[in-house]
PDB file of C-alpha atoms in Angstrom:
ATOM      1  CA  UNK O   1       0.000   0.000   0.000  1.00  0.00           C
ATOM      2  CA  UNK O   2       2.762   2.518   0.556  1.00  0.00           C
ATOM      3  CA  UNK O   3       4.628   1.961  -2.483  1.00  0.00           C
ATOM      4  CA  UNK O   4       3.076   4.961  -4.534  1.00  0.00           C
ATOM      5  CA  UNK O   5       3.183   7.122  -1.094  1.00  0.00           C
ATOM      6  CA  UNK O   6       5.067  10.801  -2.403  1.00  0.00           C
ATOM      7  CA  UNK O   7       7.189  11.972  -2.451  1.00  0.00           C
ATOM      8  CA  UNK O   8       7.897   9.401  -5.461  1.00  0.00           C
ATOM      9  CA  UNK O   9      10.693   8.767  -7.671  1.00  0.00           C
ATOM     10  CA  UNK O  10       9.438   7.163 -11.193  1.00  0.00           C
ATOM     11  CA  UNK O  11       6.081   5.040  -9.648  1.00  0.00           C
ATOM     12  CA  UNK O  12       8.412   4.283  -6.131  1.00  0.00           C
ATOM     13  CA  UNK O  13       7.694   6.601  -2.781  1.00  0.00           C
ATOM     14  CA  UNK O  14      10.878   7.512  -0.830  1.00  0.00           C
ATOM     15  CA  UNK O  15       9.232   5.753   2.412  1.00  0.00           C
ATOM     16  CA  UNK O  16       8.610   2.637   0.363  1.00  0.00           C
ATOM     17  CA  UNK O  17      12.223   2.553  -0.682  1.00  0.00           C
ATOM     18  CA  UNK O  18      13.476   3.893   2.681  1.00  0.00           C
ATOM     19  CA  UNK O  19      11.937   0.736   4.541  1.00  0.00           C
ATOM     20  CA  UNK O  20      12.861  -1.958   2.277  1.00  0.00           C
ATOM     21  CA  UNK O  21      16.052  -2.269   1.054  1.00  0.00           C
ATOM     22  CA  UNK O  22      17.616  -5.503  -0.006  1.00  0.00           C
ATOM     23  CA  UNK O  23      14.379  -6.924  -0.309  1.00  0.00           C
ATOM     24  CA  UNK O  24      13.156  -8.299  -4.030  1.00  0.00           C
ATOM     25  CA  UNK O  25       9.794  -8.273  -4.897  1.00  0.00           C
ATOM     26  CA  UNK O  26       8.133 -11.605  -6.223  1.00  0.00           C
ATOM     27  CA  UNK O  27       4.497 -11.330  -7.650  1.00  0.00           C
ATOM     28  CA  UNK O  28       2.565 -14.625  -7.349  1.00  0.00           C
ATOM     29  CA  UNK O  29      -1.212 -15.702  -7.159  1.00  0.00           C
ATOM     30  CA  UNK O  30      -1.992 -18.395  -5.078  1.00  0.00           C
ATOM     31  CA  UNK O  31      -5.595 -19.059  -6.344  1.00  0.00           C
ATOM     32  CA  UNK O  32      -3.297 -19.709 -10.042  1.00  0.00           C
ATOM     33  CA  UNK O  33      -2.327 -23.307 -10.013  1.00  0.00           C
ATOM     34  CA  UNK O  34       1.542 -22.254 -11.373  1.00  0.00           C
ATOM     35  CA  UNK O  35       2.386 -19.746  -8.902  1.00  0.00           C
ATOM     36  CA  UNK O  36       1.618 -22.401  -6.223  1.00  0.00           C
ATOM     37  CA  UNK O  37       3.589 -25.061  -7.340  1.00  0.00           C
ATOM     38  CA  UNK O  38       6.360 -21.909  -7.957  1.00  0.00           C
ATOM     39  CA  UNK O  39       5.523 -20.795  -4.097  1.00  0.00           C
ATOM     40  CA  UNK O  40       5.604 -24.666  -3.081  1.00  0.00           C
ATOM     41  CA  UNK O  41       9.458 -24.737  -4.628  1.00  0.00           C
ATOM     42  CA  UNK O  42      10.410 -21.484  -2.561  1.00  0.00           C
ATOM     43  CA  UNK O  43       8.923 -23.339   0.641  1.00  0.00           C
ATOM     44  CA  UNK O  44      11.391 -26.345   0.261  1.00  0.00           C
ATOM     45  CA  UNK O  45      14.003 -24.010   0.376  1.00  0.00           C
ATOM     46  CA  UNK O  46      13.502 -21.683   2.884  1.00  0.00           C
ATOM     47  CA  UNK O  47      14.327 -20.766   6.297  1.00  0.00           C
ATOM     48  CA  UNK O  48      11.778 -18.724   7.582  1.00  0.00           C
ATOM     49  CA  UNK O  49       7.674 -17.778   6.096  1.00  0.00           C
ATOM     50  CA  UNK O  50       6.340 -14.554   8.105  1.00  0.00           C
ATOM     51  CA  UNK O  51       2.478 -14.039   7.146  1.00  0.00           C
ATOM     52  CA  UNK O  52       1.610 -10.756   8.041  1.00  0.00           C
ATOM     53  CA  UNK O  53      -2.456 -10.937   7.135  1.00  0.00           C
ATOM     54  CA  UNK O  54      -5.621 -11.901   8.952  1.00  0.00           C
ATOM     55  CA  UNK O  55      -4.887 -15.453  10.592  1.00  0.00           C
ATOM     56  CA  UNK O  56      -6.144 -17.857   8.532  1.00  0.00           C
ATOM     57  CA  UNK O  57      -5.260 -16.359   5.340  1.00  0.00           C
ATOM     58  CA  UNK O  58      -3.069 -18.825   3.849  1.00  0.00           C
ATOM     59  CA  UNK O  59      -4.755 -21.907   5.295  1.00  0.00           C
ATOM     60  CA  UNK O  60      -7.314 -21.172   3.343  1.00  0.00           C
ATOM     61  CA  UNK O  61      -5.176 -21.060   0.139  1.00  0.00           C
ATOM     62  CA  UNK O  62      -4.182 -24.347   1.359  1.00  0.00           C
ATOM     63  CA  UNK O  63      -0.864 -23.198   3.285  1.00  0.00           C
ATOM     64  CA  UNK O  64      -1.749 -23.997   6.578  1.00  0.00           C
ATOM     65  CA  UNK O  65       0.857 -25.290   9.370  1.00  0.00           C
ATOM     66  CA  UNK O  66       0.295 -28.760   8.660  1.00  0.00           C
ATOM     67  CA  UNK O  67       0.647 -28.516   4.912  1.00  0.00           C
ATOM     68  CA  UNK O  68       3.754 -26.116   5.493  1.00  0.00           C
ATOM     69  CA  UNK O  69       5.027 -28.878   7.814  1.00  0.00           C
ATOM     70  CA  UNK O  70       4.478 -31.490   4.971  1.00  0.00           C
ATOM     71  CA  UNK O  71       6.765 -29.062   2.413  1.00  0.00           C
ATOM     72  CA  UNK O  72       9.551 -28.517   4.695  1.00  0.00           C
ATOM     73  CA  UNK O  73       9.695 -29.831   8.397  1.00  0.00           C
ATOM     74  CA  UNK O  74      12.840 -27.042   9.166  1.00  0.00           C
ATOM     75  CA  UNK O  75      10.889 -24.080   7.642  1.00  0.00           C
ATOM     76  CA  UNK O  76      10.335 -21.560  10.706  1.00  0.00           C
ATOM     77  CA  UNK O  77       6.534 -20.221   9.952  1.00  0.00           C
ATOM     78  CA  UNK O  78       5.491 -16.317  11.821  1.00  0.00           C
ATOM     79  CA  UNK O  79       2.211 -15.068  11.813  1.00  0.00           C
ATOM     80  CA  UNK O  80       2.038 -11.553  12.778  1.00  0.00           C
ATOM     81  CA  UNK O  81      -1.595 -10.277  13.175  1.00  0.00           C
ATOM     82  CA  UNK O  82      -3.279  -7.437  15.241  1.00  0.00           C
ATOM     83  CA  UNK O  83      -4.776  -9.902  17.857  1.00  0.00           C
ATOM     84  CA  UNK O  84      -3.070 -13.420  16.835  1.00  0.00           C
ATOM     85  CA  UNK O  85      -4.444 -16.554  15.873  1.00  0.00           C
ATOM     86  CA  UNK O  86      -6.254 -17.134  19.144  1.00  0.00           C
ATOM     87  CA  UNK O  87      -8.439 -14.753  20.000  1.00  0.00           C
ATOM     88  CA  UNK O  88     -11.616 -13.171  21.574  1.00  0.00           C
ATOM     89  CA  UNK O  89     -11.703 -11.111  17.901  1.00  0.00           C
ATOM     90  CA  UNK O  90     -11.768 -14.173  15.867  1.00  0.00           C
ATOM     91  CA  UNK O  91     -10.744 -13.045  11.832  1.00  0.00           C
ATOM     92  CA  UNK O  92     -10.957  -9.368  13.078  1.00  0.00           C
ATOM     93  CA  UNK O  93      -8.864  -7.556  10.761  1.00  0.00           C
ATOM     94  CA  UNK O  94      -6.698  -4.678  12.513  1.00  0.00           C
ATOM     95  CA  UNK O  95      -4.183  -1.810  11.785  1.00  0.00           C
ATOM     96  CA  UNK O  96      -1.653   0.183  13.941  1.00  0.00           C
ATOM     97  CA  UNK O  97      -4.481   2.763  15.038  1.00  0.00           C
ATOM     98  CA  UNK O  98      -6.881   0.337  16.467  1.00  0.00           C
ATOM     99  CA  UNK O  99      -4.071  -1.769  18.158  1.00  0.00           C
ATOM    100  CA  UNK O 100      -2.682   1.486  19.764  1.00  0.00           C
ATOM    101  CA  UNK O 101      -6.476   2.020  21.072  1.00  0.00           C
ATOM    102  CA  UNK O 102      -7.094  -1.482  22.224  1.00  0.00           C
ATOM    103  CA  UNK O 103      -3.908  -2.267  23.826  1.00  0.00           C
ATOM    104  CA  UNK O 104      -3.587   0.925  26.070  1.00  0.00           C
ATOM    105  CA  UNK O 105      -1.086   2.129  24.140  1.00  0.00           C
ATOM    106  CA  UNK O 106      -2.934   5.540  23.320  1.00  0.00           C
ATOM    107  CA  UNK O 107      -3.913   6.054  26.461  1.00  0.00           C
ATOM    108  CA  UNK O 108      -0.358   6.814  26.969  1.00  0.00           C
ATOM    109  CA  UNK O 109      -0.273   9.358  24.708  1.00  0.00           C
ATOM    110  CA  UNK O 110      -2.544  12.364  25.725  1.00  0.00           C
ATOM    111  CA  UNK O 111      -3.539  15.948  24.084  1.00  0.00           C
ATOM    112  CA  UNK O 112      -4.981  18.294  26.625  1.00  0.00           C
ATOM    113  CA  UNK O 113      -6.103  14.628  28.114  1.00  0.00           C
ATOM    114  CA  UNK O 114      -7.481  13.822  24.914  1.00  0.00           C
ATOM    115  CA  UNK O 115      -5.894  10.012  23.567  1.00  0.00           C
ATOM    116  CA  UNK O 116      -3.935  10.278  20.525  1.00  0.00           C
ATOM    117  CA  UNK O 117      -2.029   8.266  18.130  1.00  0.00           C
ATOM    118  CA  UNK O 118       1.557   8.179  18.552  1.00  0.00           C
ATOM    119  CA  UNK O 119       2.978   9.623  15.776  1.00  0.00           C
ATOM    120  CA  UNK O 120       4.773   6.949  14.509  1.00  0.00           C
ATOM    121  CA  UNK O 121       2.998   3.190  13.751  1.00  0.00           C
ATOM    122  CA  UNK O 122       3.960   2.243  17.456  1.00  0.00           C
ATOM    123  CA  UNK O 123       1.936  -0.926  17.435  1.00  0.00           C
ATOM    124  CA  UNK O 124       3.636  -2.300  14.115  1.00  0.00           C
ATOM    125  CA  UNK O 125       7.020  -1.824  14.734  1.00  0.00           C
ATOM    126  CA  UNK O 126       7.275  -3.206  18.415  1.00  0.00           C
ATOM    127  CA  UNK O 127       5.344  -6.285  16.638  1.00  0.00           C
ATOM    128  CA  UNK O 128       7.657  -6.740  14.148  1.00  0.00           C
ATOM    129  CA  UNK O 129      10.675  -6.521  16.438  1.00  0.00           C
ATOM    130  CA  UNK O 130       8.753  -9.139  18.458  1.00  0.00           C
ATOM    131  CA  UNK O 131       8.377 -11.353  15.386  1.00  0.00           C
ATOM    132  CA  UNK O 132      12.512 -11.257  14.899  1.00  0.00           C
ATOM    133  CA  UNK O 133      12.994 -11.518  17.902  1.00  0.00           C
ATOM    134  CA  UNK O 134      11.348 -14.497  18.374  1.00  0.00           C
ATOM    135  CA  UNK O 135      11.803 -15.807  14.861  1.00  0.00           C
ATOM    136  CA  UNK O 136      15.985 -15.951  15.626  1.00  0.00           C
ATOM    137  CA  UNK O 137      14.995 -17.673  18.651  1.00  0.00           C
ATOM    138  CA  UNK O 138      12.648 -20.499  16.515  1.00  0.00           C
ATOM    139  CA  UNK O 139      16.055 -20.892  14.273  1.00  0.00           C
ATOM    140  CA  UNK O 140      17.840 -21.807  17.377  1.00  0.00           C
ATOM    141  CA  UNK O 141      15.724 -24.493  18.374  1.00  0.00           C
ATOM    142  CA  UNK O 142      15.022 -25.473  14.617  1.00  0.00           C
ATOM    143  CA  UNK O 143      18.550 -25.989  14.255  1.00  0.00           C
ATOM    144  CA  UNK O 144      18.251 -28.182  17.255  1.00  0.00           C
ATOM    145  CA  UNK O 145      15.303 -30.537  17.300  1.00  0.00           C
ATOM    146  CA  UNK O 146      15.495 -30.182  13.142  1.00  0.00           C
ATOM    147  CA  UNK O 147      11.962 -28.483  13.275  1.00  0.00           C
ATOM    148  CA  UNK O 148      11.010 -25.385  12.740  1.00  0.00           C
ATOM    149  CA  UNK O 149       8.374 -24.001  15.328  1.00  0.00           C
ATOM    150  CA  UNK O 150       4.664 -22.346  14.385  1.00  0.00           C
ATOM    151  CA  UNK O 151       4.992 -18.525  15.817  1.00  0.00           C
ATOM    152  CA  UNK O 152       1.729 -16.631  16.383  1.00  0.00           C
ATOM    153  CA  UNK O 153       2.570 -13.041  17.313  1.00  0.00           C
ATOM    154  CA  UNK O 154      -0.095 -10.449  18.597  1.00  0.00           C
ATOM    155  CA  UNK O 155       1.249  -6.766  18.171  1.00  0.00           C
ATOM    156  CA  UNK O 156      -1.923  -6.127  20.505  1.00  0.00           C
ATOM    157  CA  UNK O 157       0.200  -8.413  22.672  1.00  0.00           C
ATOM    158  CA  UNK O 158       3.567  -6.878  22.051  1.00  0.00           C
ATOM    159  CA  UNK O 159       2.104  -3.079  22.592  1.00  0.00           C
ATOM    160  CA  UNK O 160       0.583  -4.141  25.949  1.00  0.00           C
ATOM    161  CA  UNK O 161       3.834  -5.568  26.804  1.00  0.00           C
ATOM    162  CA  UNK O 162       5.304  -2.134  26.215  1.00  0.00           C
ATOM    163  CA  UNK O 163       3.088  -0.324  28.413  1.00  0.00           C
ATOM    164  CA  UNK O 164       3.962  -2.701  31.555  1.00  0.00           C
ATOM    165  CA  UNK O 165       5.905  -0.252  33.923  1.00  0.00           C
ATOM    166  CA  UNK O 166       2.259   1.502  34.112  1.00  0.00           C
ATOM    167  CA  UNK O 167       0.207  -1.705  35.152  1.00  0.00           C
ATOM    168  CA  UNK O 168       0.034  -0.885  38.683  1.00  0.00           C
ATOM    169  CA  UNK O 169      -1.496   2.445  37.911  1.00  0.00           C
ATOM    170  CA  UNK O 170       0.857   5.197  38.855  1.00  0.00           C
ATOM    171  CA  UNK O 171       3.569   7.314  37.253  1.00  0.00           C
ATOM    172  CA  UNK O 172       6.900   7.581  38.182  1.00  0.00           C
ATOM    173  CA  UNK O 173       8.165   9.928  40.266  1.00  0.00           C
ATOM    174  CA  UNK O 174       9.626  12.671  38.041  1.00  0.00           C
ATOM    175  CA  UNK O 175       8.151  14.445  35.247  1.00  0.00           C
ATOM    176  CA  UNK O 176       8.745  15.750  31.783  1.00  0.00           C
ATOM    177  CA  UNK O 177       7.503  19.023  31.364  1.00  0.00           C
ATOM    178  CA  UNK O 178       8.097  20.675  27.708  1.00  0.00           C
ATOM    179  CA  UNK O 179       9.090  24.442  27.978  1.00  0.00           C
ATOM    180  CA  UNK O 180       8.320  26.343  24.358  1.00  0.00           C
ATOM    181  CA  UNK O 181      11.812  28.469  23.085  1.00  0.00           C
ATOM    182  CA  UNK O 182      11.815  30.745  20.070  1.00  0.00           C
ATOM    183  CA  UNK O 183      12.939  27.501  17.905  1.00  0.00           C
ATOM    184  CA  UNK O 184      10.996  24.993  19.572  1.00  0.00           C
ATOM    185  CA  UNK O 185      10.352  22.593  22.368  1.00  0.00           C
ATOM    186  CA  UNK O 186      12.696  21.578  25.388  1.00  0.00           C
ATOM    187  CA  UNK O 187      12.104  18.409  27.508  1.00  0.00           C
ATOM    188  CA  UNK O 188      13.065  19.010  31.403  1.00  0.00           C
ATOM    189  CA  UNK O 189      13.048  16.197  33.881  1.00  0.00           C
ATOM    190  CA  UNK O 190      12.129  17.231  37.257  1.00  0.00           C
ATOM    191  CA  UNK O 191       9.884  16.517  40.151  1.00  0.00           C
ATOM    192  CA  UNK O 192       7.215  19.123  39.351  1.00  0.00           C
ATOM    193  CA  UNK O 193       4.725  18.384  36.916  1.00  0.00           C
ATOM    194  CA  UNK O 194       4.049  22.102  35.323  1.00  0.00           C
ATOM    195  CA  UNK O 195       6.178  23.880  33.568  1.00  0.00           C
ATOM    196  CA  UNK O 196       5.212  27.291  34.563  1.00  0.00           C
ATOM    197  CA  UNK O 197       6.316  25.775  38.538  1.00  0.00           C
ATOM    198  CA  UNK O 198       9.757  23.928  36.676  1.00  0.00           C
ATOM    199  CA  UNK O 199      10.911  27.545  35.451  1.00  0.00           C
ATOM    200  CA  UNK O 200       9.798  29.620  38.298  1.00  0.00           C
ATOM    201  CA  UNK O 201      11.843  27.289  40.420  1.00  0.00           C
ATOM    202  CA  UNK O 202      14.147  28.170  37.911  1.00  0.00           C
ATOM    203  CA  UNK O 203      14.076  31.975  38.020  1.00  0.00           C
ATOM    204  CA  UNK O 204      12.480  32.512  34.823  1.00  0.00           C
ATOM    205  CA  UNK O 205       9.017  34.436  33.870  1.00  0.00           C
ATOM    206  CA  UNK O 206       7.142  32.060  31.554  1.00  0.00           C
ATOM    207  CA  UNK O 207       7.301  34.847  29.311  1.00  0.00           C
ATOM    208  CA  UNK O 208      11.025  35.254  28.929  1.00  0.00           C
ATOM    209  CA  UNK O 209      11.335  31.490  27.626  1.00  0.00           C
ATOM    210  CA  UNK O 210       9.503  32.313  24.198  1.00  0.00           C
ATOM    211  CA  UNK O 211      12.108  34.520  23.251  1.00  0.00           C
ATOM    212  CA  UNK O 212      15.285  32.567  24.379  1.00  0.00           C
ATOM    213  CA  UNK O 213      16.852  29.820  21.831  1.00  0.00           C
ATOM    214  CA  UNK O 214      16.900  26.181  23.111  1.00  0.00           C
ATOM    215  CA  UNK O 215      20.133  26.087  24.069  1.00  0.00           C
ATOM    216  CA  UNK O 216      20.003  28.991  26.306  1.00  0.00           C
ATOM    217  CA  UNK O 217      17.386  27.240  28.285  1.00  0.00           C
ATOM    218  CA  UNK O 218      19.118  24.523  28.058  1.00  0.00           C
ATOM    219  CA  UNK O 219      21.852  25.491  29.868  1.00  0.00           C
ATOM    220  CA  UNK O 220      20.115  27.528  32.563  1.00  0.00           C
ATOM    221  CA  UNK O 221      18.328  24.402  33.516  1.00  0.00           C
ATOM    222  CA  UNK O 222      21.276  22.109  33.593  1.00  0.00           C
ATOM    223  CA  UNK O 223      23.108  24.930  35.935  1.00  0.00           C
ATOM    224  CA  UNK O 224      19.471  24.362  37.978  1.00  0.00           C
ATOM    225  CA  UNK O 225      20.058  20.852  38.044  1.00  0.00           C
ATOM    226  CA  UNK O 226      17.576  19.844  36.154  1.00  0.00           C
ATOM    227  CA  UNK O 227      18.529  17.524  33.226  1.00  0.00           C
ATOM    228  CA  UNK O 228      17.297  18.795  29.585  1.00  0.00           C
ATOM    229  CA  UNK O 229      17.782  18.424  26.124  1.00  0.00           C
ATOM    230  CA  UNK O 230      16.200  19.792  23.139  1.00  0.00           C
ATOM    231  CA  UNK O 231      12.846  18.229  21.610  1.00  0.00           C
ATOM    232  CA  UNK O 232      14.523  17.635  17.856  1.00  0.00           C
ATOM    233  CA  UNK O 233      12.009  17.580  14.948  1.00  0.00           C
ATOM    234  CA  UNK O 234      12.514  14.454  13.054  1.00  0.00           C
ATOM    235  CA  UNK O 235      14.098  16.475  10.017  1.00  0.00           C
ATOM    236  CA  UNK O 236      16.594  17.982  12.627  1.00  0.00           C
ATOM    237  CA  UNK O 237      17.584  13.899  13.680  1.00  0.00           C
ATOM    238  CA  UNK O 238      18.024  13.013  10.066  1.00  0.00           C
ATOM    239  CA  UNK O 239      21.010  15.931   9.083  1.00  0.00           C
ATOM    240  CA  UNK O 240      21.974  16.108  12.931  1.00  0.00           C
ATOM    241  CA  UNK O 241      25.972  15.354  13.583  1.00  0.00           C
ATOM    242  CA  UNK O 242      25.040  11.978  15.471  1.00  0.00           C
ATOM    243  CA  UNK O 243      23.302  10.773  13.105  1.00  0.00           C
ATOM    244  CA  UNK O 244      25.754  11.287  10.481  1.00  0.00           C
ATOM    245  CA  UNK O 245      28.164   9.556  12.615  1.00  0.00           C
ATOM    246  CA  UNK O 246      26.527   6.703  12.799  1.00  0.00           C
ATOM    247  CA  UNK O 247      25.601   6.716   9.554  1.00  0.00           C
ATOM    248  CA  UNK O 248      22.435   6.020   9.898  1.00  0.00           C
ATOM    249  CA  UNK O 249      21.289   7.050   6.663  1.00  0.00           C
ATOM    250  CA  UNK O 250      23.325   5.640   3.671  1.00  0.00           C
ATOM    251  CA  UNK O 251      22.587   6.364  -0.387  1.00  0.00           C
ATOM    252  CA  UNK O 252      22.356   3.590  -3.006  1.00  0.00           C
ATOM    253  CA  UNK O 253      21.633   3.312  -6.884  1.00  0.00           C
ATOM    254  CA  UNK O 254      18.632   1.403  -8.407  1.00  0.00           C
ATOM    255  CA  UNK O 255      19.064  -0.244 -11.788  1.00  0.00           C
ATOM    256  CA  UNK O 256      18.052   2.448 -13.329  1.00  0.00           C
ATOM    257  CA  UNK O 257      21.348   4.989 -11.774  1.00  0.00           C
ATOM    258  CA  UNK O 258      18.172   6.489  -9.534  1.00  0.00           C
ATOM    259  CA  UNK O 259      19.650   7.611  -6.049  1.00  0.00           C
ATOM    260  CA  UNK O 260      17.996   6.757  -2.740  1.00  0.00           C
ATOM    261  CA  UNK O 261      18.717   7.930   0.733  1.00  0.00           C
ATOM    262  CA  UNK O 262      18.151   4.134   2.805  1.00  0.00           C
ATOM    263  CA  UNK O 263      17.739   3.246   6.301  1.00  0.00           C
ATOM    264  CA  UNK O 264      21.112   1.782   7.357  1.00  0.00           C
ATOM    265  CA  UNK O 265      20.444  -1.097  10.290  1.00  0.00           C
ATOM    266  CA  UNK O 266      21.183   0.134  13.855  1.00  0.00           C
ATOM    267  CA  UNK O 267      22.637  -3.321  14.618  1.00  0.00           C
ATOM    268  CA  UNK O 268      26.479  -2.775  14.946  1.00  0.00           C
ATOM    269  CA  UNK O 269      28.147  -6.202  14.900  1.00  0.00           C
ATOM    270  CA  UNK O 270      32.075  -5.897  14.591  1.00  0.00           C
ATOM    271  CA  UNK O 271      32.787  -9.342  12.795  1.00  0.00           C
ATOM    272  CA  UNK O 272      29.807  -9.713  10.371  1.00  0.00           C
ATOM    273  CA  UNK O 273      29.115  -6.222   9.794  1.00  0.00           C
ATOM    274  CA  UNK O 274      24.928  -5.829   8.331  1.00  0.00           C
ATOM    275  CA  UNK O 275      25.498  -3.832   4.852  1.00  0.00           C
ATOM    276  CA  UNK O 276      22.844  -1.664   2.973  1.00  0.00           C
ATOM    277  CA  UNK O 277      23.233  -2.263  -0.688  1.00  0.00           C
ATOM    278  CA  UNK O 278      20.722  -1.696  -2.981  1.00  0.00           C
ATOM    279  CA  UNK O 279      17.081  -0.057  -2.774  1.00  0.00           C
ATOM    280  CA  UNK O 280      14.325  -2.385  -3.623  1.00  0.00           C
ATOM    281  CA  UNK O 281      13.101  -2.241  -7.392  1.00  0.00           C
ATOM    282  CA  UNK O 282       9.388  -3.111  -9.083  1.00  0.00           C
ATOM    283  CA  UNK O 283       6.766  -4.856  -8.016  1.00  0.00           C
ATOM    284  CA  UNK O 284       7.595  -8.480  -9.184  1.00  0.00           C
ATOM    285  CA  UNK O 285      11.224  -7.093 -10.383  1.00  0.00           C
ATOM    286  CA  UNK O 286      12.299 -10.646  -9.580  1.00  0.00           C
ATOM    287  CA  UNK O 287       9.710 -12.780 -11.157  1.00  0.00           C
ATOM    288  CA  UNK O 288      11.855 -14.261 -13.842  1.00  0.00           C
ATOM    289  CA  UNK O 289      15.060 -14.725 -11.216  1.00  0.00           C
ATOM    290  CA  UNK O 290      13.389 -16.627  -8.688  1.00  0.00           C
TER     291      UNK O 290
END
């Protein structure tokens, strides 16, 4: 669905191409008699199958667990669905929004006490880390017993996990409390819970603050001892120093000599370093390869 999202380059959207690199892109129909004997041949070979649509979707194209089993006993199968496979919303189809709602997740994240969205798909990324998470630990044991293990993630079940320092009811302690410069936000911990009371304690007319750069306040607060930092815009991240030290943002040619900026992986491993190397290409670019 977000493959035509703009901005685009050719019929591609930079977001598209920003989350899936290395990946290529095989178009198949499994109600077409070919393209399931051609799925059947990728099954015998493979490590790992993640399903990420309504449970029950590929049993009923007759790709169940037990026929999966049948094609390859060592193939690691991951079904990631809003709810999972067993549930009390049996075939209920779901998306980041309404698994931020139902798992408490947005009650987290207020608006003059009003529950929001966070402003990034929350639900789906903590469920997908789940799924690798657990899917590295299935190749463990696979590699093991010689069997690869049926997973059944929930991101419902991994975004309640994520609100579990909350469970008892109360907040910690110390506060954020966001004071408004003349070039944006600054986050300061401390033990009061209003701002106005934060810089009064801190010697400073609420009025004063508008005018003053980040860094100003910054520093008065620090000299306060109050811990701060500056509340970066996304845009400000992406050119900032750090993360051009980490180089966390790396650009690679298509096929076609178009450039894209890419995700690089924040997993730093010293011996087998991950590598970024090319953006993704069509849909079904590698239909005739594979």
């Amino acid at each position: 669905g977000s493959r035509a999202w703009p901005p685009t380059q050719g019929n591609r959207g930079y977001f598209f191409a920003f989350s899936n690199s290395d990946k290529r892109s095989l178009e198949l129909d499994l109600r077409n008699k070919d393209h399931r004997a051609s799925f059947t041949a990728l099954l015998k070979t493979a490590d790992v199958l993640v399903e990420n649509l309504k449970p029950g979707s590929l049993a009923r194209l007759g790709f169940g667990p037990q026929e999966l089993h049948e094609i390859n006993p060592r193939l690691v199968y991951c079904g990631i669905s809003g709810f999972g496979a067993s549930s009390s919303y049996p075939g209920r189809p779901a998306f980041d929004t309404v698994v931020q709602a139902t798992s408490g997740f947005m009650d987290l994240t207020r608006a003059e006490g009003v529950p929001v969205k966070a402003g990034i798909s929350a639900a789906d990324i903590v469920g997908g880390e789940f799924g690798l998470l657990s899917i590295l630990a299935a190749l463990e044991l696979r590699d093991k017993t010689n069997r690869g293990p049926m997973l059944d993630i929930s991101m419902q079940d991994a975004a309640v996990s994520a609100t579990a320092s909350l469970w008892n009811g109360k907040s910690p302690d110390k506060h954020a409390v966001f004071a408004r410069c003349a070039d944006g936000y600054v986050c300061i911990e401390s033990a009061e819970s209003h701002v106005d009371a934060v810089l009064k304690h801190l010697g400073l007319p609420p009025s004063a603050v508008a005018h003053m750069k980040r860094e100003t306040l910054i520093g008065i607060a620090l000299q306060g001892g109050m811990p701060a930092v500056p509340v970066c815009s996304v845009s400000e991240v992406a050119r900032s120093a750090q993360a051009i030290a980490r180089r966390l943002i790396v650009e690679k040619s298509d096929e076609d000599g178009r450039k894209w900026p890419l995700l690089n992986s924040p997993i730093r491993l010293n011996l087998t370093p991950p590598e970024v190397r090319r953006p993704i290409g069509e849909l079904g670019e590698a239909n005739e390869e594979l």
